[in-house]
Every structure is written in C-alpha cells, then in structure tokens.
GROMACS .gro file of C-alpha atoms in nm:
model
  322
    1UNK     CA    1   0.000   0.000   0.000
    2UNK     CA    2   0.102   0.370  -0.005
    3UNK     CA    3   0.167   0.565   0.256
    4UNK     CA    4   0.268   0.924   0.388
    5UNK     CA    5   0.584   0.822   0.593
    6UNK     CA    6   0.896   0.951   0.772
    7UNK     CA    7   1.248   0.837   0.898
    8UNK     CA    8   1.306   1.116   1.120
    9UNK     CA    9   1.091   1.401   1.320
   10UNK     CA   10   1.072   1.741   1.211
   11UNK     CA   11   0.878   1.987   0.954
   12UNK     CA   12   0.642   1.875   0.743
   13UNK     CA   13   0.861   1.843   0.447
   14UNK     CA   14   0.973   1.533   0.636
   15UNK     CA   15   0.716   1.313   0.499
   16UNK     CA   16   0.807   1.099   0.179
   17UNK     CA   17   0.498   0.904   0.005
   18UNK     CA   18   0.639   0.548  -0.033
   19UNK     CA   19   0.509   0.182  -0.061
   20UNK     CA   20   0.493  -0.007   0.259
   21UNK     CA   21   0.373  -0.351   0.362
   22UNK     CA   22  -0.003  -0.412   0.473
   23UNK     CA   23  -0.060  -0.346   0.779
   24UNK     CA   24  -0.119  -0.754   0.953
   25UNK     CA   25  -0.525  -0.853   1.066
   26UNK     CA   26  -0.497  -1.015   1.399
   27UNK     CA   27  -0.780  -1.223   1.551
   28UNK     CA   28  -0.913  -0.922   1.715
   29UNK     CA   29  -0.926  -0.657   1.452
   30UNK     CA   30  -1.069  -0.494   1.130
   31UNK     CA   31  -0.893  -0.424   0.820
   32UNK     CA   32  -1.011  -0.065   0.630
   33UNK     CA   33  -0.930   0.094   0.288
   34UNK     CA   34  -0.888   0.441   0.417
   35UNK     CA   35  -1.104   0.668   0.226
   36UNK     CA   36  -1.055   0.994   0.481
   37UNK     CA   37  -0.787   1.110   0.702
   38UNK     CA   38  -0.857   1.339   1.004
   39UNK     CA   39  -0.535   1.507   1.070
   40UNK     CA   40  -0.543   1.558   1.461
   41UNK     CA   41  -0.343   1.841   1.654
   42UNK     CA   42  -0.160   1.528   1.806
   43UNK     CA   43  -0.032   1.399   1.476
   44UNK     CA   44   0.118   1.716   1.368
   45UNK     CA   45   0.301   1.731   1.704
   46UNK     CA   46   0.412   1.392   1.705
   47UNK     CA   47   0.518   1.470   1.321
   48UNK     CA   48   0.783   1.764   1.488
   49UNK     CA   49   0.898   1.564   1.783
   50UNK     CA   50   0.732   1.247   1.875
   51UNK     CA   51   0.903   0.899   1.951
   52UNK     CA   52   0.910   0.708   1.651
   53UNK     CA   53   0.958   0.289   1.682
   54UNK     CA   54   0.988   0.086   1.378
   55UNK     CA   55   1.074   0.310   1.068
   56UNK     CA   56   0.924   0.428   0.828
   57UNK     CA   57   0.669   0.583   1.067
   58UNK     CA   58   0.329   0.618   0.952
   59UNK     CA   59   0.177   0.886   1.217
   60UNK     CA   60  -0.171   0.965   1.228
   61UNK     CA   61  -0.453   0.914   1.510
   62UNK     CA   62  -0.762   0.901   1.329
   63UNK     CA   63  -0.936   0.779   0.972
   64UNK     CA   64  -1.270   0.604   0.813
   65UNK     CA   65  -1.292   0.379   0.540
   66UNK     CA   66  -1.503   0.051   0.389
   67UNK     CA   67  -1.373  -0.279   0.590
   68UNK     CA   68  -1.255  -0.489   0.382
   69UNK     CA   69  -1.147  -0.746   0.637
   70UNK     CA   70  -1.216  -0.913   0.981
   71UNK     CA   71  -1.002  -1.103   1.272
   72UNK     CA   72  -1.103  -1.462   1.399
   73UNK     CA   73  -1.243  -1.317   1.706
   74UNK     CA   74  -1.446  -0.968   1.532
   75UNK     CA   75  -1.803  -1.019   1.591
   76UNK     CA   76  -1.962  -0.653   1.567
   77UNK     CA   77  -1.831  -0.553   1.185
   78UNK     CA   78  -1.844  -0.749   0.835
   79UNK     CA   79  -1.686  -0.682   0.521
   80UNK     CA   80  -1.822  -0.390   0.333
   81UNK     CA   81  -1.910  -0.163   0.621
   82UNK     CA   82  -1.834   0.171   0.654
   83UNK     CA   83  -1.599   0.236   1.003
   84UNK     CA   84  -1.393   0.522   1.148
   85UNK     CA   85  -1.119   0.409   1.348
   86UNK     CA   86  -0.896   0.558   1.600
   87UNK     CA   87  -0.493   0.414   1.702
   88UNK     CA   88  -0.182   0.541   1.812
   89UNK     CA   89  -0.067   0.596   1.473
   90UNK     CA   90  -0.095   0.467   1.137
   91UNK     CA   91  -0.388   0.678   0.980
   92UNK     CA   92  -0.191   0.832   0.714
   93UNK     CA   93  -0.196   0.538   0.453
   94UNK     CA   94  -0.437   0.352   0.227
   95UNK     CA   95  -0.514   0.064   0.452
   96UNK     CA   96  -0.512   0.072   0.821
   97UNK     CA   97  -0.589  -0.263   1.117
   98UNK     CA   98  -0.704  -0.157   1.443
   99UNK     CA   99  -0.870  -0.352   1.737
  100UNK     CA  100  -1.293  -0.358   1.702
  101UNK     CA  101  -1.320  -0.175   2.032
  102UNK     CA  102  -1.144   0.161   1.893
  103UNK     CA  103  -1.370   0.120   1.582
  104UNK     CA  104  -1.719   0.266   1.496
  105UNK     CA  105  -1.974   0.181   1.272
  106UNK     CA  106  -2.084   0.505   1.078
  107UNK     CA  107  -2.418   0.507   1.103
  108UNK     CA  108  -2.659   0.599   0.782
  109UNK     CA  109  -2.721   0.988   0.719
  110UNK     CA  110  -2.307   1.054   0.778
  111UNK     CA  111  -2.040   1.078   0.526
  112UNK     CA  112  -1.734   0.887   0.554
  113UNK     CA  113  -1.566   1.228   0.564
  114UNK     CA  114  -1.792   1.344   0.807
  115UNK     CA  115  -1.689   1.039   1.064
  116UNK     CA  116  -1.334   1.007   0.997
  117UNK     CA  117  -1.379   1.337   1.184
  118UNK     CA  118  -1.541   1.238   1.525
  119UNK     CA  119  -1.402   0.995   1.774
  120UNK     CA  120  -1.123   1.183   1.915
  121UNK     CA  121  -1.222   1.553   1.877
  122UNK     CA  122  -1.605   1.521   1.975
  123UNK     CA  123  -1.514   1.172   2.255
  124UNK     CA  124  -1.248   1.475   2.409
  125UNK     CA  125  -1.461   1.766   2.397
  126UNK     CA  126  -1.736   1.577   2.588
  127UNK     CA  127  -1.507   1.471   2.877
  128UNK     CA  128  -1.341   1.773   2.884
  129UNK     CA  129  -1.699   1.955   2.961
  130UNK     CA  130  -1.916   1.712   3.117
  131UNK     CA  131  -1.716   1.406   3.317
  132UNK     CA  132  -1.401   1.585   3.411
  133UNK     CA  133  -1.534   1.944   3.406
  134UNK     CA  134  -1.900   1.848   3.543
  135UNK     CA  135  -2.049   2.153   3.368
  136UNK     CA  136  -2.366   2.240   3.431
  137UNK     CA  137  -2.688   2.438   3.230
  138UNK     CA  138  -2.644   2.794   3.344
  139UNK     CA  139  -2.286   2.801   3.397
  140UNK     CA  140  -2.011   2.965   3.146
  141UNK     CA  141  -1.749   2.781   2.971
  142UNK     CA  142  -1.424   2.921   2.803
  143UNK     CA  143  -1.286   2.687   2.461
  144UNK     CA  144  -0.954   2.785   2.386
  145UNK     CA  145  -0.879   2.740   1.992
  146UNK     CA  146  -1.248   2.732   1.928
  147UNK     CA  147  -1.183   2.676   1.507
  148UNK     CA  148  -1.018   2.368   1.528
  149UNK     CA  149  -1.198   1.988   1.583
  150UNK     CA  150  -1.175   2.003   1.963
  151UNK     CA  151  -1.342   2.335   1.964
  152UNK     CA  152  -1.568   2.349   1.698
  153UNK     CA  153  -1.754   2.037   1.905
  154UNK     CA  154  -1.717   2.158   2.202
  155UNK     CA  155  -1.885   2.490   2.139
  156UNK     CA  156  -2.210   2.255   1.969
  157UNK     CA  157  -2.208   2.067   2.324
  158UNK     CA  158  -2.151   2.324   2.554
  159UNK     CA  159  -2.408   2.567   2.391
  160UNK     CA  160  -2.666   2.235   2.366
  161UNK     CA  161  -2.611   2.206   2.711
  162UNK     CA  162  -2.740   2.582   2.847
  163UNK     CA  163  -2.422   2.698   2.907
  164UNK     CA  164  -2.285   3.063   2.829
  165UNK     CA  165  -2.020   2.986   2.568
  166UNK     CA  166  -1.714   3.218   2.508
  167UNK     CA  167  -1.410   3.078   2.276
  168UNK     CA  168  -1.064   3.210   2.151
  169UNK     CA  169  -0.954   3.260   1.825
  170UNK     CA  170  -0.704   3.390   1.606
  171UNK     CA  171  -0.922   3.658   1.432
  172UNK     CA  172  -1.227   3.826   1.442
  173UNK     CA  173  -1.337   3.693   1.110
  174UNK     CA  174  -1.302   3.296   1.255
  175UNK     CA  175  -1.510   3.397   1.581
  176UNK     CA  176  -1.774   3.536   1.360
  177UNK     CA  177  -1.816   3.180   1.165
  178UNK     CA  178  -1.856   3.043   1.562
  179UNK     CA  179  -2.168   3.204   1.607
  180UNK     CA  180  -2.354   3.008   1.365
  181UNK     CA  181  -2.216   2.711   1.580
  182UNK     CA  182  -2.334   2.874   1.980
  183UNK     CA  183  -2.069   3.090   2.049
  184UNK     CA  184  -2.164   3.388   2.263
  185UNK     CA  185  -1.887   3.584   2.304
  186UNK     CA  186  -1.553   3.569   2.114
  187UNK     CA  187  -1.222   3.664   2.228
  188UNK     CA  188  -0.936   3.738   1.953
  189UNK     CA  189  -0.594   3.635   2.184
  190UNK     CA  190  -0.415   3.827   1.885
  191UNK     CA  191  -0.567   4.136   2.006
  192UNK     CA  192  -0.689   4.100   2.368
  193UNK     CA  193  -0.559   3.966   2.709
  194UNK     CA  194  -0.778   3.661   2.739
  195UNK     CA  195  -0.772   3.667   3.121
  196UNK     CA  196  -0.932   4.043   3.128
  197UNK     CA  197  -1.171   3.955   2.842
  198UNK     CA  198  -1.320   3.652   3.021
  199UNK     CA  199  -1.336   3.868   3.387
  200UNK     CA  200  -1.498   4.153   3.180
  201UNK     CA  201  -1.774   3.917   3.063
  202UNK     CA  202  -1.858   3.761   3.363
  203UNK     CA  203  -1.839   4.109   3.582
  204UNK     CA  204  -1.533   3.969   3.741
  205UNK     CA  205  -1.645   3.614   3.831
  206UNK     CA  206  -1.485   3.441   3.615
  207UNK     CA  207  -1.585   3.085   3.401
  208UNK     CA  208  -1.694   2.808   3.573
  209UNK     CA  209  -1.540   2.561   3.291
  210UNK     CA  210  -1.240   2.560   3.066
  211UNK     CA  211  -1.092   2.342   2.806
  212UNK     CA  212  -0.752   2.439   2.769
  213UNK     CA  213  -0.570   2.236   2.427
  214UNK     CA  214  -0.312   2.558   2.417
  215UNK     CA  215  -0.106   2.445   2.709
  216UNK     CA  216   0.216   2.655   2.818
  217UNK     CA  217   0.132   3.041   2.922
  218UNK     CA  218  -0.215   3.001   2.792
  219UNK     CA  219  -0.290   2.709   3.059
  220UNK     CA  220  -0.159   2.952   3.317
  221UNK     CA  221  -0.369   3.254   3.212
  222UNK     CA  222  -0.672   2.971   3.234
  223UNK     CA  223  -0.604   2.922   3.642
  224UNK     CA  224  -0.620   3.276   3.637
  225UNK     CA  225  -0.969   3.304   3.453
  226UNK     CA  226  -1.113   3.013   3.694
  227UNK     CA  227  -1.420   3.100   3.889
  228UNK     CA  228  -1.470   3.016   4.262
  229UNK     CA  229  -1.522   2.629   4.255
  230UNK     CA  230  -1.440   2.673   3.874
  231UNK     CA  231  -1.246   2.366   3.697
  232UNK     CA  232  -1.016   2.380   3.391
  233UNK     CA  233  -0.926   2.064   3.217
  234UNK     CA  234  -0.566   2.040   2.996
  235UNK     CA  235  -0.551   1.845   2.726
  236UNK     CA  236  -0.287   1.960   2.483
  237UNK     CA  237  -0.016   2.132   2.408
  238UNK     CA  238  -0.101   2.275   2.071
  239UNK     CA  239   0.059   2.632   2.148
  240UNK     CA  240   0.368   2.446   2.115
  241UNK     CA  241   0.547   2.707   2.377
  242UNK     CA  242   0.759   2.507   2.619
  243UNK     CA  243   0.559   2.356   2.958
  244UNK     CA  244   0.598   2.614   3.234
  245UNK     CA  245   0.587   2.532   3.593
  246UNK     CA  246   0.250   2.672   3.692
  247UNK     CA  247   0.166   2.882   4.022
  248UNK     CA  248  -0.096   2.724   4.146
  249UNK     CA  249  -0.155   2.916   4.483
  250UNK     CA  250  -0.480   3.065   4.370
  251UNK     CA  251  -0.632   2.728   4.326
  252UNK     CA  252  -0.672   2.636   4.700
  253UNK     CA  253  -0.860   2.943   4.875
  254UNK     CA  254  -1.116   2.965   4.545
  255UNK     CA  255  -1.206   2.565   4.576
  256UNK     CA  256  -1.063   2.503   4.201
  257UNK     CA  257  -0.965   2.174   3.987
  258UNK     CA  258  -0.707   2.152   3.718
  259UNK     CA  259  -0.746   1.791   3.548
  260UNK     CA  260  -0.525   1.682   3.277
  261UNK     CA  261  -0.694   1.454   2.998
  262UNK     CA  262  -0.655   1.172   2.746
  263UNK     CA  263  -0.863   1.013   2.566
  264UNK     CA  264  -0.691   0.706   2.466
  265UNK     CA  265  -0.646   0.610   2.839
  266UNK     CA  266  -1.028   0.652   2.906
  267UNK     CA  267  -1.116   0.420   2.605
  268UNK     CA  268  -0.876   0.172   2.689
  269UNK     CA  269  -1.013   0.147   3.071
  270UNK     CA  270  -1.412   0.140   2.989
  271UNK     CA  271  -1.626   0.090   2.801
  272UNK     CA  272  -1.814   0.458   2.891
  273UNK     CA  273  -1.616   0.672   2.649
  274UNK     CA  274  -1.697   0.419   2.351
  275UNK     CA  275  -2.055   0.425   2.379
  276UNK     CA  276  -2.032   0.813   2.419
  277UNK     CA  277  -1.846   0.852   2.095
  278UNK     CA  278  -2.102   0.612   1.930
  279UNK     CA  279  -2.370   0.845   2.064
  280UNK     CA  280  -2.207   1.157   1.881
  281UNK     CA  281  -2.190   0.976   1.515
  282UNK     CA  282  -2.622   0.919   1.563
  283UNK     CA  283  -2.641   1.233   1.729
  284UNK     CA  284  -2.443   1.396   1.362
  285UNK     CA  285  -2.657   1.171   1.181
  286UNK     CA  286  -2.977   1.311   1.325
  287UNK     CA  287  -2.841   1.610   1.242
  288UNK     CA  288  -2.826   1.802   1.609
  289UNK     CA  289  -2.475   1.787   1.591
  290UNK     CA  290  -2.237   1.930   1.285
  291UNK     CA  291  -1.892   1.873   1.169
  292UNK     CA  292  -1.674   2.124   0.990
  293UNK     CA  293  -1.435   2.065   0.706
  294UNK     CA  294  -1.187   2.322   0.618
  295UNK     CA  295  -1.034   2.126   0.316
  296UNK     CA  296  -0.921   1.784   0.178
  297UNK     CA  297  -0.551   1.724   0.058
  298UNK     CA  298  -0.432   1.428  -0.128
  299UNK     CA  299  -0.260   1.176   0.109
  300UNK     CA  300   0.051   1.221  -0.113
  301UNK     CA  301   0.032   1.599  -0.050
  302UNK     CA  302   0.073   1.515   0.357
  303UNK     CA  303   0.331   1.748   0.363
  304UNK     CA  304   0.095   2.013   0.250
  305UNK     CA  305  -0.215   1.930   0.485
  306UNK     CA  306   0.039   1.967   0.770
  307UNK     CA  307   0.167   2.283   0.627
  308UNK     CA  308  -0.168   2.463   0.626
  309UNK     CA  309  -0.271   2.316   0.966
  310UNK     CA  310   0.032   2.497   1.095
  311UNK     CA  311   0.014   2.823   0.934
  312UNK     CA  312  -0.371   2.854   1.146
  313UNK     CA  313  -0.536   2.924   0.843
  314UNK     CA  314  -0.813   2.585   0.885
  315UNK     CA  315  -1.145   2.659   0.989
  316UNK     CA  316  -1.233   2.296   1.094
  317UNK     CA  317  -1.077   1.936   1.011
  318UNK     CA  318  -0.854   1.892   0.751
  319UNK     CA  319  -0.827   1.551   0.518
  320UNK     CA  320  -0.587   1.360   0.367
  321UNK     CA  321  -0.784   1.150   0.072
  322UNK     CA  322  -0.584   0.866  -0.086
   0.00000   0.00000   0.00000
C-alpha cells in the first residue's frame, strides 16, 4: 500500500509518500481501505517531535474507510461496512488494522468524511466539559482554539447544554463563523488579554469551565480566569510554547480543579467513552450535531495538509484523501 511516511521528526517536508507492507489482521481486529484522514493536533506534534519505533513511521490518530477485512475473534463488523477508526498511529496510509473496540460503525445519514472526523475531537470535547469538568446548564465555559476539531464540538455541546459559551480565536473573522455554531462571546488572543476579556464578561467572576488544548502560558492565564469552585481541564499542548511550571496558589482558597486529559487512556479502561463517541456519530446523523471541514488534501500531499494546519489558516478538520 502507499503511505505518507517519515524516517526522522521534524517539519512537514519530512514526509516521503512510499510503498509499505499491509498493515497484519490479527484475531481481534478490522482491516479498512482508508477513504478519509482526520489530521489531529496530536499527529502534527508527534510529526515535529514524537518517539518514533519501527521506521518508516506512519503517524496519524484518526481515519474512516469501507472494511474490507475481519479477525477470527471480530463479531460486531463485516466486510463492506463503513468504520472510522482511532490508534496510536498509522492513519496516514491507504489501509489501516485496528482492534474492534477503537472502531465505529458510521451510522446511515453521515459521510465517511464526516466520521473520519469524530471519535477523538467530539469523545475529548465531551469529557473535557461534562465528566471531568462536570459543567452544568447555566454556567459559562471558556474553549480555547475554538476553530479547530476540539473546539468546533465543544462549542455545539456546551451551547446544547445551556451553558454561556465564550471561545478564543485567532481573528475576528473565525469567531464570527462560531456564532452560527453557539458561540456567545468571542475573544481574539491576537488582540486582547484573554484573562481580562473573560473577567470583563462575567463582571469579574470568572468561568466556571475551561478546556484548555493551548497548554504553556495560555494554561496559566486559564487558572487565572477560573471561577470560585471553577475547573479547567488540559488536554494539549497545541501552542507548542515550552511547559511552564505553573503557580498554582490561587487554586486552593477559590475551591478550584485543574485535570489533565486523554482520551486514549479513558477508552482503553471502559467501556463509557466508547458508547459516548457512538452516541455523537447518531447524534451527527440526526443532524443536532455538525462537523466542519476546512479542506481535503491528497494523502501524497501530507506534507501540505500539515503545512496549512500549521500556518492557522483551517477553519475545521482537515483531510488527507488517498
């Protein structure tokens, strides 16, 4: 098969598009032809400095395609469904084997585009506002990088929810596209101390919830935009700024939480996170849900897709087809 690969870590012109073996169907898993590549903010990092094991390295978190094959042991897919699939690597190619229990069936009234988008942003937005940051109808709620995946569903579930939604974003021109999708109030970090923007719009309160994916100084300003009793949960490092040690002396006397989060970990421990990330492909299906595609690159153009992911011009996912 083809693949976008790499021998060592670095910018995206590291990728070379090269024939690789199959990837090998054990008793437990399902074999796709990749028809749609979600690039994730993960892969991109792991693309500049990530641990790399057998070489070439095929990165990628997240893709959907027709399956084409089943283990010994796969009772919940056949041949000639439609499945997204999520893995520690290995979306960016034309085939891809993962285990049945970090695979989906895409349900009718979605697009194999559409789902090769959902799992990981919409399964982490969800635990980022409801299981680890408990928030509740009435309550406000601050998404850092509100365009991309992470933020884009988050917004939908926090505004679905009753809460007062305020994002950050690049420009004024991307916050205006978030209205359509419940944003309340926008705040352009290019222009504006996010810290003072959120205390202005809350008369000084501050929010109850935030999803941080920034990381660095932005996950510092976030303690500092914390309500009493308010809880902020990390779960990137997408800023790419080097981790800071973080003063965390205001956190006691205002009753706070700071939770870091991973998706992978929770799907691997339960079954809870799978079932919640099946809910969100019927819940796109039925149409009370959306997701946003910026553009589609060809998967031998990976250099490319990474490119414009990195230059924070994508309003939404980004695809590799092959």
């Amino acid at each position: 098969m083809k693949a976008a690969v790499y021998y060592e870590t670095g910018t995206p012109d590291v990728f070379r598009y090269e024939e690789v073996p199959d990837p090998a169907v054990g008793p437990d898993d399902i074999l796709i032809e990749v028809e749609a590549v979600s690039i994730e903010g993960g892969d991109t990092l792991n693309r500049l400095g990530g641990a790399i094991g057998l070489t070439p390295h095929i990165v990628g978190y997240q893709c959907a395609g027709t399956v084409t094959e089943v283990g010994a042991d796969v009772h919940g897919f056949a041949t000639g469904d439609r499945a997204v699939t999520v893995g520690v690597d290995g979306s960016h190619a034309e085939r891809r084997a993962v285990p049945q229990a970090f695979a989906w069936k895409i349900p009718e009234g979605v697009s194999t585009d559409e789902a090769a988008c959902v799992p990981v942003p919409f399964g982490t937005a969800d635990d980022c506002l409801f299981e680890f940051g408990r928030l509740q109808p009435g309550e406000t709620a601050l998404i850092h990088a509100g365009a991309g995946g992470v933020g884009i569903a988050a917004i939908q579930m926090a505004k679905r929810a009753g809460a007062r939604v305020f994002a950050t974003a690049s420009s004024d021109q991307r916050l205006e596209r978030l209205k359509d999708l419940g944003l309340d109030e926008g705040i352009n970090y290019a222009t504006h101390d996010f810290v003072a923007e959120a205390r202005r719009l809350t008369d000084g309160r501050g929010v109850d919830v935030i999803v941080d994916s920034v990381g660095g100084r932005t996950l510092q300003g976030s303690l500092s935009a914390l309500a009493y009793r308010g809880r902020c949960v990390t779960v990137g490092d997408a800023g790419r700024a080097p981790a800071e040690h973080l003063d965390i002396s205001t956190m006691r006397p205002n009753n706070q939480t700071l939770s870091g989060y991973f998706l992978g970990a929770e799907l691997l421990m339960a079954p809870r996170a799978y079932a919640m990330i099946a809910g969100h492909l019927e819940a796109i299906a039925r149409g009370e849900l959306r997701v946003v595609i910026d553009r589609a690159f060809p998967l031998s153009d990976a250099a490319g897709a990474h490119a414009y992911i990195e230059s924070r011009q994508a309003f939404g996912r980004v695809l590799l087809v092959p």
